[in-house]
Coordinates of C-alpha atoms in Angstrom, one line a residue:
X17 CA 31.3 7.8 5.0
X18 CA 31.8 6.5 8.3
X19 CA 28.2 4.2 8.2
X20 CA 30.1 2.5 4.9
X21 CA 33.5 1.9 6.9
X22 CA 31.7 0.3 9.5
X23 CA 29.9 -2.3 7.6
X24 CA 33.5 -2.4 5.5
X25 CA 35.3 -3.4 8.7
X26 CA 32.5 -5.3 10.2
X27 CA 31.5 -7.6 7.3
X28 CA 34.5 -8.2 5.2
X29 CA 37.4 -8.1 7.2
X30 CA 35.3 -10.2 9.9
X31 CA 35.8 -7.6 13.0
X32 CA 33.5 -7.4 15.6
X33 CA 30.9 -4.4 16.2
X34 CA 32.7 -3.0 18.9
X35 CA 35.9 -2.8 16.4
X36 CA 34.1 -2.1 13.2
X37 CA 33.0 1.3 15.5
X38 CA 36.3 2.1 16.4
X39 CA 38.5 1.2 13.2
X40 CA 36.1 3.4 10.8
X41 CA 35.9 6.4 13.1
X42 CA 39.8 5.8 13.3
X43 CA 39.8 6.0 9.7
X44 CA 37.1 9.0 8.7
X45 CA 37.7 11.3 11.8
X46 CA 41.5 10.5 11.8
X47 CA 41.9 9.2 15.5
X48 CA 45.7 7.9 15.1
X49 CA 44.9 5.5 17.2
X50 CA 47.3 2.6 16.9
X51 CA 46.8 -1.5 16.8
X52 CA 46.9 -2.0 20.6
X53 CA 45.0 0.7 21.4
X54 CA 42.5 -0.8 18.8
X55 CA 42.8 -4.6 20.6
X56 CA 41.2 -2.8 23.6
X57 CA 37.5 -3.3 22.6
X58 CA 37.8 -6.8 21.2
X59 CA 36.1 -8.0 24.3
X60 CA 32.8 -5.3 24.0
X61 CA 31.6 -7.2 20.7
X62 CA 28.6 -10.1 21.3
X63 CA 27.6 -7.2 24.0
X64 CA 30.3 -8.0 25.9
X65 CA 30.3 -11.8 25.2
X66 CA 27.3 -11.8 26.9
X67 CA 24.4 -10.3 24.9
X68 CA 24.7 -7.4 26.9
X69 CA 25.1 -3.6 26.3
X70 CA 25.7 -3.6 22.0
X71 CA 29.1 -3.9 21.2
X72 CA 28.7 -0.9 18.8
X73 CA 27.5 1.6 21.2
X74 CA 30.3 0.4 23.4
X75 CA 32.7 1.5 20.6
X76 CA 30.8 4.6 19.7
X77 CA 30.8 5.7 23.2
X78 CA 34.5 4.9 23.4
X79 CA 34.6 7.4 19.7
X80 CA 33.2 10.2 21.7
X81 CA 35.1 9.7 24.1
X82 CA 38.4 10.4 22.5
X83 CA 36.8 13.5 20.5
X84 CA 35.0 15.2 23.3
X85 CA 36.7 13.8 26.3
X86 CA 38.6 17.2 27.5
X87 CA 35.6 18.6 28.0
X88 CA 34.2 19.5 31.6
X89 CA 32.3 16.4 33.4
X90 CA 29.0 18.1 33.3
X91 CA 29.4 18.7 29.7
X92 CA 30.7 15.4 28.8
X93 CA 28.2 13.0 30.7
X94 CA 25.2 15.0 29.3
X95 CA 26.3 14.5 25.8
X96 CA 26.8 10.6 26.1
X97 CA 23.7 10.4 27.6
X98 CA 21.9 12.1 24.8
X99 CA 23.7 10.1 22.1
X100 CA 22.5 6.6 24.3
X101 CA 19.4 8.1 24.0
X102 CA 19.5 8.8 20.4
X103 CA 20.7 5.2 19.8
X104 CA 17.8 3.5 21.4
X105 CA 15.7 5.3 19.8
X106 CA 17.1 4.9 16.3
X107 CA 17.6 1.0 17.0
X108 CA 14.9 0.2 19.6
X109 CA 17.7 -0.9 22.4
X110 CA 20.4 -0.5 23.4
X111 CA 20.9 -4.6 24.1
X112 CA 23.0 -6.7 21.7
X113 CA 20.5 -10.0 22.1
X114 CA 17.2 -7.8 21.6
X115 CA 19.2 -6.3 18.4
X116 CA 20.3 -10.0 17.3
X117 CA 17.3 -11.1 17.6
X118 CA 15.9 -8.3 14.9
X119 CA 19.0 -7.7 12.7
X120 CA 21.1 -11.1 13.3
X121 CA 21.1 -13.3 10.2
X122 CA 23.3 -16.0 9.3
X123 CA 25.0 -14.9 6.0
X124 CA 25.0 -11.1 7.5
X125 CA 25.5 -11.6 11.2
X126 CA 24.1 -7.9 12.3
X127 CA 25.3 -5.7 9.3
X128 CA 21.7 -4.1 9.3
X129 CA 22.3 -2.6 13.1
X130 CA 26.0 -2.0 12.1
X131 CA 25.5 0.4 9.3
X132 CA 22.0 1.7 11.3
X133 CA 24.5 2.7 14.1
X134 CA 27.0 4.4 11.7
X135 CA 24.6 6.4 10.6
X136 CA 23.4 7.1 14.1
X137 CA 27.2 8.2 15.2
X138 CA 27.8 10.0 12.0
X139 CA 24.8 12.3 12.4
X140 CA 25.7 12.5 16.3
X141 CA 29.2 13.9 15.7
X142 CA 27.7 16.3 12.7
X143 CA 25.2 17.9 15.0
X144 CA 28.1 18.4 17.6
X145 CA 30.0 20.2 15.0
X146 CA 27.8 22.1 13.6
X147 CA 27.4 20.2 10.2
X148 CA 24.7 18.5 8.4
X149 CA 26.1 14.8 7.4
X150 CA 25.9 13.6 3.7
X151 CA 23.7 10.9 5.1
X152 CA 20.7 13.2 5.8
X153 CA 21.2 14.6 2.6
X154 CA 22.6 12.5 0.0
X155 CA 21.0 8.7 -1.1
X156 CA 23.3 6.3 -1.4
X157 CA 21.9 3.3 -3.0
X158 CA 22.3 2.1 -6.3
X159 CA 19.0 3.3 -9.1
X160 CA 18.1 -0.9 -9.1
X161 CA 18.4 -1.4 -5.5
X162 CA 15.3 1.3 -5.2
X163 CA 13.9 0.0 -8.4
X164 CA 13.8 -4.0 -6.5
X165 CA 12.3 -2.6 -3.5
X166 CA 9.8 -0.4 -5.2
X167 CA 8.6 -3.8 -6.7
X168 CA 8.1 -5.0 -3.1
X169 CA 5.7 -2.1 -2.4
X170 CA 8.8 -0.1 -0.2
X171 CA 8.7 3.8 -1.9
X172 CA 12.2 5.8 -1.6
X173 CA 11.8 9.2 0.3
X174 CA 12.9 11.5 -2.1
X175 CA 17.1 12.3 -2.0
X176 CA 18.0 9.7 1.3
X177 CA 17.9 6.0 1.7
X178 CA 14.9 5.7 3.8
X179 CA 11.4 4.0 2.5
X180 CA 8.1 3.9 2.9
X181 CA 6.5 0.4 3.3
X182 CA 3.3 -0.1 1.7
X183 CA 1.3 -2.8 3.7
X184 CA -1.8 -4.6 1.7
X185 CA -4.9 -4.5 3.9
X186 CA -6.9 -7.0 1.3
X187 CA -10.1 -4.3 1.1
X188 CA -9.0 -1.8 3.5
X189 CA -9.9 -3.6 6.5
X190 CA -7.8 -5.1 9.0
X191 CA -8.0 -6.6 12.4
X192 CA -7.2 -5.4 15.7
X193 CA -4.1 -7.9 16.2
X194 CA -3.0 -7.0 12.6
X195 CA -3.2 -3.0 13.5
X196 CA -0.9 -3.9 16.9
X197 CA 1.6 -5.7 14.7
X198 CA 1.6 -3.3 12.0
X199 CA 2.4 -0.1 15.0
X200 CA 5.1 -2.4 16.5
X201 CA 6.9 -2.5 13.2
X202 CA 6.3 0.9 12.5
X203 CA 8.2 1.5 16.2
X204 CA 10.4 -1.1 15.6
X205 CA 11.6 -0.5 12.1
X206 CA 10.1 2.8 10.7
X207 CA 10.4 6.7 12.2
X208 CA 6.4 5.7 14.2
X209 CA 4.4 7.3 11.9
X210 CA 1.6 5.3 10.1
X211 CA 0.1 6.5 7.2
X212 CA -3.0 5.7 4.7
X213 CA -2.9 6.1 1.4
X214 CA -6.3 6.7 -0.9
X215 CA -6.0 3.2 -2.1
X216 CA -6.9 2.0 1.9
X217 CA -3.7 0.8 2.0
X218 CA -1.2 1.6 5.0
X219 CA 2.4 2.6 4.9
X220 CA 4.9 2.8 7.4
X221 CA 7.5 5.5 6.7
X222 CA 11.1 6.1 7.7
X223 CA 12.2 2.4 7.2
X224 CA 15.8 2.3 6.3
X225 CA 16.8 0.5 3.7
X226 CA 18.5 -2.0 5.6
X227 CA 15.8 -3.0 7.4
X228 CA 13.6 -3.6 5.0
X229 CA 13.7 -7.5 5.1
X230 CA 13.4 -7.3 8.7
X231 CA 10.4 -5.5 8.4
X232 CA 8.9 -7.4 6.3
X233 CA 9.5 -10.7 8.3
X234 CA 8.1 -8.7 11.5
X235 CA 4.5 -7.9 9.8
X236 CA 4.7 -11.3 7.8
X237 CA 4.1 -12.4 12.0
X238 CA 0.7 -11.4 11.4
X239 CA 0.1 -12.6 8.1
X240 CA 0.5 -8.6 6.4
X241 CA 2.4 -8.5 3.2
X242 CA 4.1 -5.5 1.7
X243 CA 3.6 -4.5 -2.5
X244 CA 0.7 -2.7 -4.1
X245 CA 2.9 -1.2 -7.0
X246 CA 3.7 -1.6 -10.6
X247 CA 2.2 -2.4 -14.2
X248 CA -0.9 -5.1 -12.5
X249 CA -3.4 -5.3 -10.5
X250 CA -3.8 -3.3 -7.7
X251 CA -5.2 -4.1 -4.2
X252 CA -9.3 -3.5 -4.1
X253 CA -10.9 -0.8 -2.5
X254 CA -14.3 -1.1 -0.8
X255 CA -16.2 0.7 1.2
X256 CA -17.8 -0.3 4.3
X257 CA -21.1 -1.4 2.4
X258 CA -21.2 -4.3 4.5
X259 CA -22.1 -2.5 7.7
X260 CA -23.5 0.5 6.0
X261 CA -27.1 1.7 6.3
X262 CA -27.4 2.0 2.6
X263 CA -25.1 -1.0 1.8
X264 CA -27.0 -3.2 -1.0
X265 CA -24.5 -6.2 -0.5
X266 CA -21.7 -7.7 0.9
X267 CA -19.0 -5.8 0.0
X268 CA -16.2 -6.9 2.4
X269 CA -17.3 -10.4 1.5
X270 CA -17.1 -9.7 -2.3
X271 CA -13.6 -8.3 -2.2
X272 CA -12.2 -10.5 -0.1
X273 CA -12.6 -12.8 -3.4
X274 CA -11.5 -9.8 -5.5
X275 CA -8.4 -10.2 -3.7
X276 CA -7.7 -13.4 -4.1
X277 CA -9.1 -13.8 -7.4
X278 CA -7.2 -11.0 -9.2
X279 CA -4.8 -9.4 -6.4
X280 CA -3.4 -12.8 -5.7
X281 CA -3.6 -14.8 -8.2
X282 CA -2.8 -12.0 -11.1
X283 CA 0.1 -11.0 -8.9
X284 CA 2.6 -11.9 -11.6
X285 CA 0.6 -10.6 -14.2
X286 CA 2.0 -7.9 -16.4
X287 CA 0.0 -5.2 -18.0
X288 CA 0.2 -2.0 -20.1
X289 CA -0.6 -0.1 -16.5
X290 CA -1.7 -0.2 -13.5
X291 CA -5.3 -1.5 -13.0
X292 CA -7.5 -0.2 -10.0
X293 CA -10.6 -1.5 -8.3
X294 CA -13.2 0.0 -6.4
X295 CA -16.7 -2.0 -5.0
X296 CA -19.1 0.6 -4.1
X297 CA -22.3 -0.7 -1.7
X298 CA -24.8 1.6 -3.2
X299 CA -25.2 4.9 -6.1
X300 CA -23.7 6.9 -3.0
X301 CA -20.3 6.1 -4.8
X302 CA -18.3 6.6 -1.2
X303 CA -15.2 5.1 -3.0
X304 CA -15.5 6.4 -6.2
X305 CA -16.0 3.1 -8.6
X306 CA -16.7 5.3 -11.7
X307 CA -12.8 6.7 -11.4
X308 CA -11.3 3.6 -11.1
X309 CA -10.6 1.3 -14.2
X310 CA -12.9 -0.8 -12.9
X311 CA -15.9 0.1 -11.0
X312 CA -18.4 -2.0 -9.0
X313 CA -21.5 -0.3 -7.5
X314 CA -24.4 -2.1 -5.6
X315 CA -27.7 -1.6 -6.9
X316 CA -31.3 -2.4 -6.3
X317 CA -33.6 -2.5 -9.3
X318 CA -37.6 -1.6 -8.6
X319 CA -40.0 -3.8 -10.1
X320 CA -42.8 -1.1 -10.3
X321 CA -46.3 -2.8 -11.1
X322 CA -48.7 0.2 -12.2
X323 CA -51.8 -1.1 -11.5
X324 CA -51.3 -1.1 -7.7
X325 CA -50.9 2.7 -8.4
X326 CA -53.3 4.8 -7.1
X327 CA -52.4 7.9 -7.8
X328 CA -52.1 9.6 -4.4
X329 CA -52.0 13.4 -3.9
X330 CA -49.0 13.4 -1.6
X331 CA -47.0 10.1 -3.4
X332 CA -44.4 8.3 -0.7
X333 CA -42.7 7.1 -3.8
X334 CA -42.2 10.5 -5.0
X335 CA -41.2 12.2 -1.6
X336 CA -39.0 9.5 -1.3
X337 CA -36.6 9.5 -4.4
X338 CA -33.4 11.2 -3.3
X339 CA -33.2 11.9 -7.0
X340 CA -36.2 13.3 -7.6
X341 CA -37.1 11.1 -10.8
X342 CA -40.3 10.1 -10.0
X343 CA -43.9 12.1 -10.4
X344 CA -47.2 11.7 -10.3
X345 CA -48.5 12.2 -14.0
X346 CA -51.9 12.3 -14.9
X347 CA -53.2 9.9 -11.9
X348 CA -49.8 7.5 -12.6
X349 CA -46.7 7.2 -11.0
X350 CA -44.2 7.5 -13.7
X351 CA -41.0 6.1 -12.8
X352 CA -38.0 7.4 -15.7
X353 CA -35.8 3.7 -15.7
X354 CA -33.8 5.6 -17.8
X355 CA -32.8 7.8 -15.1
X356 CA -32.9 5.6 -12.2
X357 CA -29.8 5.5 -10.6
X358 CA -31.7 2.1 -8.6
X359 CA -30.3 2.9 -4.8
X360 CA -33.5 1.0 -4.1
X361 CA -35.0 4.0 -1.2
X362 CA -38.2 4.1 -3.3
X363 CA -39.1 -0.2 -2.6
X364 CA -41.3 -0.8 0.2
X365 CA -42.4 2.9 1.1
X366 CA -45.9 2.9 -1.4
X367 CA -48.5 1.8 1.7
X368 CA -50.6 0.6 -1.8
X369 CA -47.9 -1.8 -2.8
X370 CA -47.2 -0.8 -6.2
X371 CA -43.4 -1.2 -5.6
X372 CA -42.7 -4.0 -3.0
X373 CA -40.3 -5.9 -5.3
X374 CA -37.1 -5.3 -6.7
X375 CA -33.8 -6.8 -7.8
X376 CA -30.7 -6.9 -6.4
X377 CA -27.5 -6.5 -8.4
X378 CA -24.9 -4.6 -9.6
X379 CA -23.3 -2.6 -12.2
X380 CA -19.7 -1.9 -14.0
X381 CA -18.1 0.8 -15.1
X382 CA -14.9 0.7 -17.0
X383 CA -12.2 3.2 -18.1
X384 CA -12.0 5.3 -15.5
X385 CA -9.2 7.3 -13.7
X386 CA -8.4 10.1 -11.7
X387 CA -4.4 12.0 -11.6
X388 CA -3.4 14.8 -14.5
X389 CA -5.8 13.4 -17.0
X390 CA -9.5 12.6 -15.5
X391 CA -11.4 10.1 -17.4
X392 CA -14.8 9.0 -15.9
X393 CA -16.0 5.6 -16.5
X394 CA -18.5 4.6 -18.9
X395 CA -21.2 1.8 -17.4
X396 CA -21.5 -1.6 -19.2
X397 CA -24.9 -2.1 -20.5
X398 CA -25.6 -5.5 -18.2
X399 CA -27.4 -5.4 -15.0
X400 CA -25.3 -8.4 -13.0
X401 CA -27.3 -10.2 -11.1
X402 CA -25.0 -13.2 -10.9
X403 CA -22.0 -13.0 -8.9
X404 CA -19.7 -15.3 -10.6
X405 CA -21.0 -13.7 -14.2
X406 CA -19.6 -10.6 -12.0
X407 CA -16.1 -12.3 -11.2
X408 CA -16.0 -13.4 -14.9
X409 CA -16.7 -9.6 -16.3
X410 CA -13.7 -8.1 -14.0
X411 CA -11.6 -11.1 -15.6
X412 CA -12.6 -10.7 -19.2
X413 CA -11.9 -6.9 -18.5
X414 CA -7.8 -7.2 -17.3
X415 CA -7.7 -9.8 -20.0
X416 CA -9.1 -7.5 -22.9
X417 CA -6.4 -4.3 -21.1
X418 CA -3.9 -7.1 -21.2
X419 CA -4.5 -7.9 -25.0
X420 CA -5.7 -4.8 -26.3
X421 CA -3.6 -2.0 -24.4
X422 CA -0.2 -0.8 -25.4
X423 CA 2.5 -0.1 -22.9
X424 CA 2.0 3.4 -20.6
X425 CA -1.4 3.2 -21.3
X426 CA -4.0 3.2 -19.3
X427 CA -7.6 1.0 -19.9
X428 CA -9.5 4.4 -20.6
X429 CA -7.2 5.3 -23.1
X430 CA -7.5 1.5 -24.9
X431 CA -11.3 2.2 -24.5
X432 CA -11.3 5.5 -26.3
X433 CA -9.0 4.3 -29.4
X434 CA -10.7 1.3 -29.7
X435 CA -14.1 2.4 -29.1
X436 CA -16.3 2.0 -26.0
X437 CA -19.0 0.1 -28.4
X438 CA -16.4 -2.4 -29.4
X439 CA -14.9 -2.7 -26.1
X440 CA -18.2 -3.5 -24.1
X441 CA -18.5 -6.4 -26.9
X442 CA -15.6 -7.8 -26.2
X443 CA -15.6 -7.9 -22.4
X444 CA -19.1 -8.8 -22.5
X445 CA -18.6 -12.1 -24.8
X446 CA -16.8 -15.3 -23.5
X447 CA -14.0 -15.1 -26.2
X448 CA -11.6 -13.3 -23.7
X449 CA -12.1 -16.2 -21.1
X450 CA -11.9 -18.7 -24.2
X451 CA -8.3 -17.1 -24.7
X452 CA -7.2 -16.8 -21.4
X453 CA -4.3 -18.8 -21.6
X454 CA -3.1 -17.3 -25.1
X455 CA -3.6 -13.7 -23.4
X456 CA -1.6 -14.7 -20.5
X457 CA 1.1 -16.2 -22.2
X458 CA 1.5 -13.0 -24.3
X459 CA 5.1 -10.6 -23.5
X460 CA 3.3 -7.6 -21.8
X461 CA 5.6 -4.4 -20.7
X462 CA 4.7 -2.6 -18.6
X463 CA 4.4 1.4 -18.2
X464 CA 3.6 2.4 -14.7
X465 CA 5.5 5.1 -12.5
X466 CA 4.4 4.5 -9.0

């Protein structure tokens, strides 16, 4: 392949771009053009010495030239005016320093732009004959060169060697400088498309695989880091509880130390499968904590005081319950705890005071899961009302998946063969936390896919 040649000529027999351009096309379109002829665009590399106009589109002009230069003027200019055009916007310029200053590195020099411009002048060439290249078609990176990238959050489009880029956005929030940074690598690096993923996370597709370290230095700029894949613990996802009318808590606040706590500092962290998170701000379940391994969900417990009760015809409490589980019995408001799902609407709204206190809180389901098999999670018995006994629970959780789980598993299927009884046991004593270090130092392979 002509791309291949390129970086052949350019890298390890030390020619310039301009060359490396020439001596491949020479080579794969059969040229015959001879050593002098070759010495002719030794001065077009360094953009002419100068930074100026690429040395590589100086030689791929010069390629075009020789194949398509007995055709009419007005046919001729056209086409290298559309293949300029085509450059830029493959490479983002058509200026050797502004494509030095992306690609340029000093063990590589600008192999990245090199074999980006082959495969610009390879599919150029194809179109004008009618063909499709191999490139377009055909990957051609090794299985553990997509297997290292995937590790780094960058996901193969199927059958080519372009990627997607997975950016982490902490909680699925990110700031307006962040968002402009993230767009100009998208532009920069990637085909300009931005995409978001279910998780809240953003990916930039079309990224070719040469350009993945430069990509990942350009978003590093703003602080943004690429990953979110494999057997650990994946990026949080909250919803917007924070600014939310029915928001109970904090929830940016909350996973923002999620993050850290188990995102970050878990990063190395192997386990049987991948482990989800989802903080809910209220029973509205926006983000769907109950189908994640492990769920958070704001709550508000009523404090109901009977006495106060007086009965009423027409009860607030009871016209208020977006659940209807309250009802006026006999003179009483009876108020089914059982049933509760404690969104906290009903507190405040009897004008005879009966509920006017509550508790704030939260609660946890584990085992849950969405894909080909459905599991929905089961809720631990514990009404939190401690945050760092919260923190502690989502610990002792990966740390019983980590001990307990076999490989390819996934936490609601170590839940079910263990039993939920057992489980909830375990992840509500302090034994896992008193084995922390034995769990972590266990060997832990793991079984996730994507």
């Amino acid at each position: 392949m002509l791309k291949e040649k390129m970086v052949y000529y350019y890298q390890t027999l030390n020619k310039n771009c301009a060359e490396a351009a020439v001596l491949a096309a020479n080579d794969v379109y059969q040229l015959n053009l001879d050593e002098k002829a070759i010495k002719l665009f030794l001065g077009f590399g360094g953009g002419n010495g100068c930074g100026g106009t690429c040395g590589v589109l100086s030689g791929a002009l010069a390629v075009l030239s020789h194949l398509y230069g007995d055709k009419p003027q007005a046919e001729f200019r056209p086409l290298c005016a559309e293949f300029v055009k085509e450059f830029e916007a493959k490479m983002g310029s058509t200026e050797c320093s502004v494509l030095a200053a992306r690609y340029k590195t000093p063990e590589t020099r600008c192999t990245g732009a090199v074999a980006l411009a082959g495969e610009v002048l390879d599919a150029f060439i194809a179109k004008q004959n009618g063909e499709v290249p191999a490139s377009d078609e055909e990957c051609t990176l090794a299985p553990e060169d997509i297997k290292r990238v995937k590790g780094m959050g960058f996901l193969q489009h199927k059958g080519t060697n372009k990627f997607n880029g997975r950016i982490i956005t902490r909680n699925g929030r990110i700031t307006a400088d962040e968002t402009r940074a993230i767009a100009d690598a998208a532009a920069k690096y990637g085909d300009g498309h931005i995409m978001l993923t279910t998780r809240l996370t953003i990916e930039v597709s079309g990224i070719d695989y040469n350009d993945i370290d430069a990509f990942q230095a350009e978003v590093a700029k703003a602080g943004l880091e690429t990953g979110g894949t494999g057997s650990k613990v994946r990026p949080v996802v909250s919803c917007k509880g924070t600014t939310c009318q029915y928001g109970l808590y904090d929830t940016y606040a909350l996973t923002d130390e999620i993050h850290n706590r188990f995102y970050k500092n878990y990063h190395n962290v192997s386990l049987p499968h991948k482990f989800k998170i989802a903080a809910g701000g209220c029973p509205n379940n926006c983000v769907k904590p109950n189908l994640n391994d492990l769920g958070i969900v704001g709550a508000r417990r009523p404090i109901y005081n009977a006495d106060l009760c007086r009965g009423c015809k027409k009860c607030k409490i009871e016209t208020t319950c977006p659940i209807k589980i309250t009802k006026v019995v006999d003179g009483k408001l009876v108020l089914d705890e059982t049933k509760c799902n404690n969104c906290g609407r009903c507190v405040t709204k009897c004008p005879f005071h009966c509920i006017d206190e509550s508790e704030y809180g939260w609660k946890i389901y584990v085992g849950g899961r969405w894909g080909k098999n459905v599991a929905h999670g089961r809720m631990l018995s514990k009404f939190f009302t401690d945050k760092e006994d919260l923190m502690n629970t989502i610990e002792k959780t990966i740390l019983f998946f980590r001990s307990e789980g076999i490989p390819g598993e996934r936490l609601s299927d170590t839940i079910e063969r263990i039993g939920f009884e057992k489980a909830e046991a375990m992840i509500l004593s302090n034994e896992l936390l008193e084995r922390k270090a034995e769990i972590l130092g266990l060997t832990v392979v793991g079984g996730a896919t994507c």
